[in-house]
Coordinates of C-alpha atoms in Angstrom, one line a residue:
X1 CA 57.9 -25.6 -9.7
X2 CA 58.6 -29.4 -11.0
X3 CA 58.3 -31.0 -7.6
X4 CA 54.9 -29.7 -7.3
X5 CA 54.1 -30.5 -11.1
X6 CA 55.7 -33.9 -10.3
X7 CA 53.5 -34.4 -7.1
X8 CA 50.7 -33.2 -9.1
X9 CA 50.9 -35.0 -11.9
X10 CA 50.9 -38.3 -9.2
X11 CA 48.2 -37.6 -7.0
X12 CA 46.2 -37.6 -10.6
X13 CA 47.8 -41.0 -11.7
X14 CA 46.8 -42.2 -8.7
X15 CA 43.2 -41.1 -8.9
X16 CA 42.9 -42.5 -12.6
X17 CA 43.7 -46.0 -11.1
X18 CA 41.3 -45.2 -8.2
X19 CA 38.7 -45.0 -10.8
X20 CA 40.0 -47.7 -13.4
X21 CA 39.6 -50.5 -10.6
X22 CA 36.3 -49.3 -9.1
X23 CA 34.9 -49.0 -13.0
X24 CA 36.6 -52.7 -13.8
X25 CA 34.4 -54.1 -10.8
X26 CA 31.1 -52.4 -11.0
X27 CA 30.0 -54.2 -14.3
X28 CA 27.8 -56.6 -15.4
X29 CA 29.0 -60.4 -14.8
X30 CA 27.1 -63.1 -16.3
X31 CA 23.7 -62.6 -17.9
X32 CA 20.6 -65.4 -18.1
X33 CA 17.9 -66.0 -20.3
X34 CA 15.1 -67.9 -19.5
X35 CA 12.1 -66.9 -21.8
X36 CA 12.1 -70.3 -23.5
X37 CA 13.4 -72.6 -20.7
X38 CA 10.5 -73.8 -18.4
X39 CA 11.0 -73.8 -14.6
X40 CA 11.2 -76.4 -12.5
X41 CA 8.8 -75.2 -8.8
X42 CA 11.5 -75.1 -5.8
X43 CA 10.0 -73.7 -3.4
X44 CA 10.2 -75.6 -0.1
X45 CA 7.9 -78.5 0.6
X46 CA 5.2 -78.2 3.9
X47 CA 5.1 -81.0 6.3
X48 CA 1.8 -81.7 4.9
X49 CA 3.1 -82.1 1.3
X50 CA 5.9 -84.2 2.2
X51 CA 5.0 -88.3 2.4
X52 CA 5.2 -89.3 5.7
X53 CA 7.2 -92.8 5.0
X54 CA 10.2 -93.5 3.0
X55 CA 8.7 -97.1 2.3
X56 CA 8.3 -98.4 -1.0
X57 CA 7.4 -101.1 -3.7
X58 CA 11.0 -101.7 -4.1
X59 CA 12.2 -101.5 -0.3
X60 CA 8.7 -102.4 1.5
X61 CA 10.9 -103.3 4.7
X62 CA 10.7 -99.3 5.6
X63 CA 7.0 -98.7 4.6
X64 CA 6.7 -98.5 8.6
X65 CA 9.5 -95.4 8.4
X66 CA 9.3 -92.4 8.6
X67 CA 10.8 -89.0 7.5
X68 CA 10.7 -85.8 10.2
X69 CA 11.1 -82.7 8.8
X70 CA 13.1 -79.8 9.3
X71 CA 13.2 -76.3 9.0
X72 CA 15.0 -73.0 9.7
X73 CA 16.7 -70.2 8.5
X74 CA 20.8 -69.8 8.4
X75 CA 22.6 -67.0 9.3
X76 CA 26.4 -65.4 8.2
X77 CA 28.5 -64.7 10.4
X78 CA 29.7 -61.2 8.4
X79 CA 25.7 -60.2 7.0
X80 CA 25.8 -59.8 2.8
X81 CA 24.8 -56.8 1.1
X82 CA 22.7 -57.9 -2.3
X83 CA 20.2 -55.9 -4.3
X84 CA 17.6 -56.9 -6.2
X85 CA 16.1 -54.7 -8.9
X86 CA 13.2 -55.0 -11.6
X87 CA 14.9 -53.5 -14.6
X88 CA 12.8 -53.8 -17.8
X89 CA 9.3 -54.8 -17.8
X90 CA 7.2 -55.6 -21.8
X91 CA 5.4 -54.3 -22.0
X92 CA 4.6 -51.7 -19.6
X93 CA 0.9 -51.4 -20.4
X94 CA -0.9 -54.8 -18.3
X95 CA -4.3 -56.4 -17.8
X96 CA -5.3 -59.5 -16.9
X97 CA -3.6 -62.7 -19.2
X98 CA -0.7 -60.1 -20.3
X99 CA 2.1 -61.9 -21.2
X100 CA 5.2 -60.6 -20.1
X101 CA 9.1 -60.4 -20.5
X102 CA 10.7 -59.7 -17.3
X103 CA 14.3 -58.9 -16.3
X104 CA 15.5 -58.9 -12.7
X105 CA 19.0 -57.8 -11.5
X106 CA 20.8 -59.3 -8.2
X107 CA 23.5 -56.7 -7.8
X108 CA 26.6 -57.0 -4.9
X109 CA 26.7 -53.5 -3.1
X110 CA 28.7 -54.9 -0.1
X111 CA 32.2 -55.1 0.2
X112 CA 32.8 -58.9 -0.1
X113 CA 32.2 -61.8 -2.6
X114 CA 29.0 -63.2 -3.0
X115 CA 28.3 -66.7 -4.2
X116 CA 24.6 -67.4 -5.9
X117 CA 23.0 -70.3 -7.6
X118 CA 23.5 -70.7 -11.0
X119 CA 22.1 -73.8 -12.9
X120 CA 18.9 -73.7 -15.1
X121 CA 18.6 -77.0 -14.5
X122 CA 18.1 -80.1 -11.9
X123 CA 21.5 -80.6 -10.2
X124 CA 23.2 -83.7 -9.0
X125 CA 22.6 -83.4 -4.8
X126 CA 25.7 -83.3 -2.5
X127 CA 25.9 -86.5 -0.9
X128 CA 28.4 -87.6 1.6
X129 CA 30.0 -90.1 1.4
X130 CA 29.9 -91.3 4.4
X131 CA 26.2 -91.2 5.7
X132 CA 24.7 -90.9 2.3
X133 CA 22.8 -87.6 3.1
X134 CA 22.0 -85.1 0.4
X135 CA 21.6 -81.3 -0.1
X136 CA 21.5 -79.0 -3.1
X137 CA 20.6 -75.1 -3.7
X138 CA 18.0 -73.6 -4.7
X139 CA 17.5 -69.7 -5.8
X140 CA 13.5 -68.8 -6.8
X141 CA 12.8 -65.1 -8.4
X142 CA 9.0 -65.0 -8.0
X143 CA 6.5 -61.6 -8.6
X144 CA 4.1 -60.0 -7.2
X145 CA 1.2 -57.5 -8.3
X146 CA -0.9 -54.6 -6.8
X147 CA -2.0 -51.2 -6.9
X148 CA -1.6 -47.7 -4.9
X149 CA -5.4 -48.3 -4.2
X150 CA -5.1 -51.2 -1.8
X151 CA -1.0 -52.2 -1.3
X152 CA -1.8 -54.8 1.5
X153 CA -3.1 -57.0 -1.3
X154 CA -0.9 -58.0 -3.4
X155 CA -0.8 -61.1 -5.4
X156 CA 2.3 -63.8 -6.4
X157 CA 2.1 -64.1 -10.7
X158 CA 2.2 -67.2 -12.6
X159 CA 5.8 -66.9 -14.0
X160 CA 8.9 -67.7 -12.1
X161 CA 13.1 -68.3 -13.2
X162 CA 14.3 -70.7 -11.7
X163 CA 18.4 -71.4 -10.6
X164 CA 20.2 -74.7 -8.3
X165 CA 23.7 -75.1 -7.3
X166 CA 25.2 -78.1 -5.1
X167 CA 26.4 -76.5 -2.7
X168 CA 30.2 -78.1 -2.7
X169 CA 30.3 -76.9 -7.1
X170 CA 31.6 -73.8 -7.6
X171 CA 31.4 -74.3 -11.0
X172 CA 27.4 -74.4 -11.0
X173 CA 27.6 -71.0 -8.2
X174 CA 28.3 -67.8 -10.0
X175 CA 30.6 -65.1 -8.1
X176 CA 29.9 -61.4 -7.6
X177 CA 32.6 -59.8 -7.1
X178 CA 31.9 -55.6 -4.9
X179 CA 29.8 -53.8 -7.5
X180 CA 28.6 -56.9 -9.8
X181 CA 25.7 -57.8 -10.7
X182 CA 23.8 -59.9 -12.9
X183 CA 20.7 -60.2 -15.3
X184 CA 18.3 -62.6 -14.9
X185 CA 15.0 -62.6 -17.9
X186 CA 12.2 -64.8 -17.4
X187 CA 8.7 -64.9 -18.2
X188 CA 5.2 -63.8 -16.5
X189 CA 2.3 -63.3 -17.0
X190 CA -0.7 -60.9 -14.9
X191 CA -2.4 -64.3 -13.6
X192 CA -2.8 -65.4 -10.2
X193 CA -0.5 -69.0 -9.6
X194 CA -2.5 -69.7 -6.3
X195 CA -4.5 -72.2 -6.9
X196 CA -6.9 -70.9 -4.1
X197 CA -9.1 -68.0 -4.9
X198 CA -9.1 -66.5 -1.7
X199 CA -5.6 -65.7 -2.5
X200 CA -6.3 -64.2 -6.1
X201 CA -7.6 -60.5 -5.6
X202 CA -9.2 -58.6 -8.4
X203 CA -7.7 -55.1 -8.5
X204 CA -9.2 -52.0 -10.5
X205 CA -7.8 -49.9 -12.9
X206 CA -4.4 -47.9 -12.0
X207 CA -1.8 -46.0 -13.9
X208 CA 0.3 -46.8 -11.0
X209 CA 0.3 -50.3 -10.2
X210 CA 3.2 -52.1 -9.4
X211 CA 5.7 -54.6 -9.8
X212 CA 8.2 -56.5 -6.6
X213 CA 9.9 -59.3 -7.5
X214 CA 11.2 -61.5 -5.1
X215 CA 14.2 -63.9 -4.6
X216 CA 13.6 -66.2 -2.6
X217 CA 16.8 -69.2 -1.5
X218 CA 16.2 -72.5 0.1
X219 CA 19.4 -75.3 1.0
X220 CA 17.8 -78.7 0.9
X221 CA 18.9 -81.9 2.6
X222 CA 17.4 -85.0 2.8
X223 CA 19.4 -87.4 5.3
X224 CA 18.1 -91.1 6.3
X225 CA 19.2 -92.8 9.0
X226 CA 18.5 -96.6 10.0
X227 CA 14.7 -96.8 10.0
X228 CA 13.6 -92.7 10.0
X229 CA 15.0 -89.9 7.8
X230 CA 14.4 -86.1 8.1
X231 CA 14.3 -83.6 5.1
X232 CA 15.1 -79.6 6.2
X233 CA 14.5 -76.8 4.4
X234 CA 16.8 -74.0 5.2
X235 CA 16.2 -70.1 4.9
X236 CA 19.1 -69.5 3.2
X237 CA 18.8 -65.7 1.6
X238 CA 15.7 -63.4 1.4
X239 CA 15.6 -60.4 -1.0
X240 CA 12.7 -58.0 -2.4
X241 CA 13.5 -55.0 -5.2
X242 CA 11.3 -51.6 -4.6
X243 CA 8.2 -51.9 -6.8
X244 CA 8.1 -50.9 -10.4
X245 CA 5.1 -48.8 -11.3
X246 CA 3.1 -50.4 -14.6
X247 CA -0.3 -48.9 -15.8
X248 CA -2.7 -51.4 -15.7
X249 CA -5.4 -51.7 -17.0
X250 CA -9.3 -53.5 -16.9
X251 CA -9.0 -54.9 -20.2
X252 CA -6.9 -55.2 -23.5
X253 CA -6.9 -51.9 -25.5
X254 CA -8.9 -51.9 -28.3
X255 CA -6.6 -52.1 -31.4
X256 CA -5.8 -55.6 -29.3
X257 CA -9.2 -57.0 -29.1
X258 CA -9.6 -56.3 -33.3
X259 CA -6.8 -58.0 -33.5
X260 CA -7.6 -61.0 -31.5
X261 CA -9.4 -64.5 -33.4
X262 CA -13.1 -65.1 -33.0
X263 CA -13.9 -67.4 -30.0

């Protein structure tokens, strides 16, 4: 009888240790509040946006030199498992122009540790001491807005969160172990981010409008070789959250209209 009880106690002890270890790793490990921080856009430049020459008034001998543009995707030997989720929206009743507080969560649901950029200010790129080539990482969280009535057409909203890091600088990254997550809070608005009218769709009132978060992460490089050079933008991670429902109305509620100052 004592032997049986000892075995049961041992099994319970092992089960408790396993449970405690899971609880220790499944946790919030960091937060970023960017609601008072101006985000620096870091979307990869297109070939049309990149200057064709690398010459400058201070460097006239390179006026006839050109930058090439390189694009690609970084493929990891072992696939990662990260999940993006919108965990907070305030307010949930929105209309055109509504300013919102957004909280987005990135969680490691895989078995291996993952490093993500975690600096909010511009970082000093890595520089190769021999070649002078530079590189840095940048991750941007964007939001899209749409309705159930028209799922194919979504609008990118104004407001984003930008995180950056030099590839070799471990202190500028956040490590997420299995089960751990981090939250990023930032401002956004029900307002089209694009300057192109064709990209800005008008929506009808919908009690089941949807917000979706997108994580775009890139490795940017710059190389100069004699009278020539190359700028690279390599896609590192793309994550997309499940849609979160909000109530979209065509105009502000009557109480907000009364509170608005006269024009």
